[in-house]
XYZ file of C-alpha atoms in Angstrom:
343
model
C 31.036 -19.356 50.860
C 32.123 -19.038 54.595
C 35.171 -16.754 55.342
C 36.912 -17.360 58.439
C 38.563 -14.290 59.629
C 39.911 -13.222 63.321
C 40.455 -9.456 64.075
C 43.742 -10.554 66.452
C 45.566 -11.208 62.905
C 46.288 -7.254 62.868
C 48.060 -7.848 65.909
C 51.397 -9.257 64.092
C 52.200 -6.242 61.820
C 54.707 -3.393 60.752
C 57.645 -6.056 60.503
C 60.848 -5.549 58.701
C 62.764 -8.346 56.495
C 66.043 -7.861 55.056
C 65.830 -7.786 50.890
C 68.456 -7.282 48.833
C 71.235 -6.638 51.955
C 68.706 -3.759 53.359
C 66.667 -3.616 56.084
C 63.191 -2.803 54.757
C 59.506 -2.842 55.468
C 57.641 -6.351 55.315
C 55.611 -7.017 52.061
C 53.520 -9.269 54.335
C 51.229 -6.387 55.516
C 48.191 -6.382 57.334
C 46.479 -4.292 54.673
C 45.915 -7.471 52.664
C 43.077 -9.149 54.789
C 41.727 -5.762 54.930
C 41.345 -5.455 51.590
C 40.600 -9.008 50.854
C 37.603 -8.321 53.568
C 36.122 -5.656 51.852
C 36.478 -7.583 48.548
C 34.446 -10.001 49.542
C 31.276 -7.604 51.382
C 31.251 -5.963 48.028
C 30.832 -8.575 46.036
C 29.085 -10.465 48.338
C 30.814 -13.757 48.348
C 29.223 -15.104 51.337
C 29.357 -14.320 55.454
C 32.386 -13.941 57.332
C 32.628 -15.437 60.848
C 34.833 -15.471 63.715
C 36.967 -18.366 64.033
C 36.173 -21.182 66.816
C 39.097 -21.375 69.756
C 41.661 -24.803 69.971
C 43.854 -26.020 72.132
C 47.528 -25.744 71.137
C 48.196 -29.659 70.804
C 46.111 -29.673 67.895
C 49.214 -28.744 65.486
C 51.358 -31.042 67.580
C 50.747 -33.589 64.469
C 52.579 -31.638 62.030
C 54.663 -29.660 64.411
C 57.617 -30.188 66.600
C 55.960 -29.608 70.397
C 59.580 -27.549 71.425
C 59.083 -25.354 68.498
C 55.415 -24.471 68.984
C 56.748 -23.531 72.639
C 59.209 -21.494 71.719
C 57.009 -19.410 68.809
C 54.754 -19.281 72.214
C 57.789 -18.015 74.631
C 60.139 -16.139 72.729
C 58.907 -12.846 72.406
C 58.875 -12.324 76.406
C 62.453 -14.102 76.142
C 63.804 -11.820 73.517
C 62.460 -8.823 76.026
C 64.011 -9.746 79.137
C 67.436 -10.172 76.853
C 66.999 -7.188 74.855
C 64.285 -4.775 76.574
C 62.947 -1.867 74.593
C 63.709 -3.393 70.977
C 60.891 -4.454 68.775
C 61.192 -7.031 66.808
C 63.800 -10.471 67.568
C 65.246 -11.122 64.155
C 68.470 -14.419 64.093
C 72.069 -13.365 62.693
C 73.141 -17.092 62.853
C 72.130 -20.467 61.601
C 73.284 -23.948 61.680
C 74.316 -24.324 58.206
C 76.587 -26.792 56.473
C 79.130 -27.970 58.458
C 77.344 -27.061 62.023
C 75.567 -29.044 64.525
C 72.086 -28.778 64.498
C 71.707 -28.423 68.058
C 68.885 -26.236 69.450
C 70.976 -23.404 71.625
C 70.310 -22.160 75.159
C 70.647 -18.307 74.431
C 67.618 -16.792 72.456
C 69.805 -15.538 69.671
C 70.790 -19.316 69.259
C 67.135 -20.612 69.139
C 65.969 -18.107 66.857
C 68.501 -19.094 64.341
C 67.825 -22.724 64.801
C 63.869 -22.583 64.246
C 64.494 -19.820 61.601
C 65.173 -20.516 57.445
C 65.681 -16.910 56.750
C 65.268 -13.536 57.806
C 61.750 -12.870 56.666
C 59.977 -14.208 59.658
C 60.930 -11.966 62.696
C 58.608 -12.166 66.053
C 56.952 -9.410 67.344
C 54.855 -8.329 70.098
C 51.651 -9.633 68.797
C 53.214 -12.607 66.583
C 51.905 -15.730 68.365
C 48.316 -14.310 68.867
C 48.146 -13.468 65.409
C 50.104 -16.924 64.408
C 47.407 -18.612 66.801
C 44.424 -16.846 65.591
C 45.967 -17.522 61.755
C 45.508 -21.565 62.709
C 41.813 -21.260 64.180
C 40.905 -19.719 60.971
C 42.645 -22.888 58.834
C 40.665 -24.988 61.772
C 37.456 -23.744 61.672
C 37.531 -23.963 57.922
C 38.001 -27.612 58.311
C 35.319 -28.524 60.425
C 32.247 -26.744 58.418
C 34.183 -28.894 55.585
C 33.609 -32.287 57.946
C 30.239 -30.829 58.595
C 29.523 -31.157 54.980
C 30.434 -27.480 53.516
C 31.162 -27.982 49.983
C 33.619 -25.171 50.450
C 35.097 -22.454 52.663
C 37.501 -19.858 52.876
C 40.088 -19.728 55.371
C 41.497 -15.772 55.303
C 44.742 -17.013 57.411
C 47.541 -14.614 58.006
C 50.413 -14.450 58.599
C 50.369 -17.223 55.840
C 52.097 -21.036 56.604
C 53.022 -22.919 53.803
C 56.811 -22.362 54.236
C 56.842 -23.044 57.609
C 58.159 -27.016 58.121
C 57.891 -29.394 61.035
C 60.079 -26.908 63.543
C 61.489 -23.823 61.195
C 59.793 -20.314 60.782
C 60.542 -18.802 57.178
C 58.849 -16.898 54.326
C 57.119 -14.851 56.709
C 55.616 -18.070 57.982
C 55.118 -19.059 61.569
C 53.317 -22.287 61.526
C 51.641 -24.209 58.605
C 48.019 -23.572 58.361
C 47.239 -25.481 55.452
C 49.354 -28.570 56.567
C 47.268 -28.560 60.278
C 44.228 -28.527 58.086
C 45.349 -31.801 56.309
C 46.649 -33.113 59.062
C 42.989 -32.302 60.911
C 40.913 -34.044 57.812
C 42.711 -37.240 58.521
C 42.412 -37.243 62.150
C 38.295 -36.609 61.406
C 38.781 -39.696 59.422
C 39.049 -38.683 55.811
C 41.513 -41.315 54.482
C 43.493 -39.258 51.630
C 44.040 -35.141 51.180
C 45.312 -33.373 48.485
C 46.800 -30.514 48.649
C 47.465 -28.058 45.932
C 49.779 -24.690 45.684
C 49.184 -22.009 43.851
C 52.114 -19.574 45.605
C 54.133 -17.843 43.032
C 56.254 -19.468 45.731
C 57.377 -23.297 46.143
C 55.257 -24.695 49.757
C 58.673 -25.660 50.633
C 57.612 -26.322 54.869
C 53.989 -27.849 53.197
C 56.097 -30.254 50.903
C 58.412 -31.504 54.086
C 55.792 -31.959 56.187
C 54.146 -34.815 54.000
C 57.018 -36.271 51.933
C 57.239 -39.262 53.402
C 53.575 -40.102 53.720
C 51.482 -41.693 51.108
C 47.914 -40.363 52.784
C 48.637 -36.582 51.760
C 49.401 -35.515 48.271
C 51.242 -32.434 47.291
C 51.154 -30.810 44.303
C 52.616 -27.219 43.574
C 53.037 -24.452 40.528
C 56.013 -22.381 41.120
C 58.289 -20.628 39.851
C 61.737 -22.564 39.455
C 63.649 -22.441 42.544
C 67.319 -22.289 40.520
C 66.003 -18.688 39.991
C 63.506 -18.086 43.064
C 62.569 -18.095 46.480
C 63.059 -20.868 48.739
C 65.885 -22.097 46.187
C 66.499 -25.314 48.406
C 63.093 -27.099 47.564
C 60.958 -27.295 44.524
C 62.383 -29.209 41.824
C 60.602 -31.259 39.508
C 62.637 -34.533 40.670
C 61.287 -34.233 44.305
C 58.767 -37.230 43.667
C 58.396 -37.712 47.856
C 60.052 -41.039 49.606
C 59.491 -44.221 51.167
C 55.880 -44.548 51.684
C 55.333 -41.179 50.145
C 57.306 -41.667 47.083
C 55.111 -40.422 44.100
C 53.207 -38.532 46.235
C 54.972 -35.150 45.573
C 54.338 -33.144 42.179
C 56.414 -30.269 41.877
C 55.744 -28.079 38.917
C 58.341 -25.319 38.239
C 57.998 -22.903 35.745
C 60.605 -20.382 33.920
C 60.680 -16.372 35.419
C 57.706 -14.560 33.449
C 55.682 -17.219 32.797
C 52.009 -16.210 31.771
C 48.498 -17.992 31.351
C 49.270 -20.083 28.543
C 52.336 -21.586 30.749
C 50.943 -21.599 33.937
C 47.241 -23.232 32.858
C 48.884 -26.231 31.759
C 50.360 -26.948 34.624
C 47.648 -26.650 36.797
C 45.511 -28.962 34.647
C 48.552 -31.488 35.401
C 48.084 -31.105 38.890
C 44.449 -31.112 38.595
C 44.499 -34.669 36.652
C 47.225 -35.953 39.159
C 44.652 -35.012 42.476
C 41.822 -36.288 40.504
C 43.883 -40.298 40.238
C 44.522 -39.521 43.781
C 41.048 -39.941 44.437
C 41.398 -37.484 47.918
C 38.083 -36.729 50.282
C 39.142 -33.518 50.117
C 41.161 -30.702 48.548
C 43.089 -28.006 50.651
C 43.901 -25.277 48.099
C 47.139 -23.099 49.210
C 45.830 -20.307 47.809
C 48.412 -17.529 47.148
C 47.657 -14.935 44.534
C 51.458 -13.552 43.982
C 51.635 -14.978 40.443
C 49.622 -11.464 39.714
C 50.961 -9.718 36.774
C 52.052 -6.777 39.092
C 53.400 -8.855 42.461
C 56.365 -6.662 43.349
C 58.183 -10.238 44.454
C 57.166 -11.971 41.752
C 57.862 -12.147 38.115
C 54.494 -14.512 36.936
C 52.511 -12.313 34.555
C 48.835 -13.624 35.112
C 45.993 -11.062 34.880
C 43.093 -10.729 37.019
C 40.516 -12.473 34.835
C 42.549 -15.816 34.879
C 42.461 -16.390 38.760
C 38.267 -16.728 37.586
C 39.315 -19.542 35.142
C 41.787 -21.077 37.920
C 38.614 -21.071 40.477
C 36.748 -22.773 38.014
C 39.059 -25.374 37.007
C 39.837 -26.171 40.714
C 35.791 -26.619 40.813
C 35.607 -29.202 38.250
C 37.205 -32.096 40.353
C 33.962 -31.502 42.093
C 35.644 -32.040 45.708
C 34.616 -30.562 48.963
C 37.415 -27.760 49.226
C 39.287 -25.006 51.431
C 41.043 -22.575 50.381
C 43.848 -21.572 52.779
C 45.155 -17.844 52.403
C 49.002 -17.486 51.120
C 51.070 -15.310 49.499
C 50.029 -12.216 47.494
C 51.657 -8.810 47.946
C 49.852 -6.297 45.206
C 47.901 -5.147 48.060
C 45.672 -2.854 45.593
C 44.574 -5.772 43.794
C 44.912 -8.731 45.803
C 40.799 -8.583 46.687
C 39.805 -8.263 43.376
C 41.827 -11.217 42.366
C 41.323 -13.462 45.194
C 37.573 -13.315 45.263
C 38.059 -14.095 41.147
C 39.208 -17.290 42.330
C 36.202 -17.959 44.731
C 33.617 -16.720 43.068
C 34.998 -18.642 40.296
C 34.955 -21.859 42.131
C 31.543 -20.852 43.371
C 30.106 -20.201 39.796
C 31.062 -23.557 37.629
């Protein structure tokens, strides 16, 4: 299996989030591709590769052109404003009873394209963000090409990012451009499916109104769990998309024999959907030992969830997501591959 990998990734690191009222260290490090890299050149999963170079208006299908300017513009902004600081984080957003109007000050705008305060911008943000969406890219064309399957080792990750908001220390949607750039190549229905301990909240908006792309996703329930807002069971999609949306929530501490259900649900569901081709989300925080997770899955059973993904028998990518065990998180993501490899 192909890995797509880009070296300017590294570039977006040592970012702070505020958890639990502090100011603290990211758990989005960029340790994890390291380690995910050297997972898969010991166990010899298959070459990785550079990814090929696009042209910005690519993502313009799933994202708002103003946004994908500003994620472009705003670090030099937020230096002439605020010179010598080193990372531009909001303190205000339009909630309830505001306007949604996109402000002229930088403060304003970051608030406005920003969900949370996870998802601060840094020196080397957009060239990591951009090199992040060449990866997803790339993947998708050796899929055209007729790959059976590839890899796309994308961070920072994407699937909370929506049409023109940042969150979840997402910039812009990687696996949502690489649905968006099936159909476009002419492939008339994509599935996508989640595995994020995490609802795909920004992957789920994207599509919910569309009856070409379906979403499926195995979280844990949002009344208890990050992004709170999206990712109940009753979110079925609308207008032409209605039915087209499977949310799957399950309880805090839910383990194999909870979780494998669900994913043959969504499994059956993609396989009546009868797609061209399968985008996998692939986020590997429901690991036993996540330290912002509470999912209790073991190593082993991300090789059963590879292998169960491979028996719809569709040509696949797997899009990199969540997963912050960083001592185990190339162990159990090449489980997944190799798994899908080996059935």
């Amino acid at each position: 299996m192909i890995t797509f990998f880009s070296d300017q990734q590294a570039l977006h690191r040592d970012v702070k989030e505020v958890l639990s009222g502090e100011l603290v260290p990211s758990f989005e490090v960029a340790q994890r591709t390291d380690i995910v890299l050297k997972a898969i050149e010991v166990r010899g999963l298959g070459p990785v590769m550079m990814p090929m170079h696009f042209d910005s208006d690519v993502v313009l299908g799933v994202h708002d052109p103003d946004y994908v300017t500003f994620l472009r513009t705003a670090w030099d902004e937020w230096q002439s404003t605020f010179p010598g600081t080193t990372q531009a984080m909001p303190y205000c957003f339009p909630v309830r009873g505001f306007r949604s109007v996109c402000p002229a000050h930088i403060e304003g705008r970051l608030g406005y394209y920003s969900s949370d305060l996870t998802a601060a911008i840094m020196a080397g943000t957009w060239k990591a963000v951009w090199a992040s969406v060449e990866c997803a890219l790339s993947g998708q064309q050796q899929i055209v090409a007729g790959e059976k399957s590839v890899f796309s080792l994308c961070r920072p990750p994407g699937h909370h990012d929506g049409r023109d908001q940042m969150g979840g220390y997402c910039y812009l949607n990687n696996a949502a451009i690489a649905a968006q750039a099936y159909r476009d190549s002419g492939c008339q229905r994509v599935a996508i499916l989640d595995v994020d301990y995490h609802h795909g909240n920004g992957t789920q908006s994207i599509f919910y109104d569309r009856a070409d792309v379906l979403f499926t996703s195995i979280h844990a329930d949002p009344a208890w769990d990050y992004p709170h807002y999206l990712g109940y069971q009753d979110e079925i999609g609308a207008g032409d998309g209605k039915g087209v949306n499977l949310n799957l929530p399950l309880p805090l501490n839910s383990t194999w024999a909870d979780y494998e259900p669900a994913l043959l649900a969504a499994l059956e569901r993609i396989a009546r959907f009868r797609p061209d081709v399968l985008v996998v989300s692939l986020g590997l925080d429901s690991y036993e030992h996540d330290p912002i997770s509470s999912f209790k899955l073991d190593a082993e059973k991300y090789t059963f969830m590879g292998q169960r993904i491979a028996e719809l028998g569709l040509p696949t990518q797997f899009v990199f997501e969540g997963g912050y065990a960083v001592d185990a998180l190339g162990t159990n993501t090449v489980n997944v591959l190799e798994g899908f490899q080996q059935h």
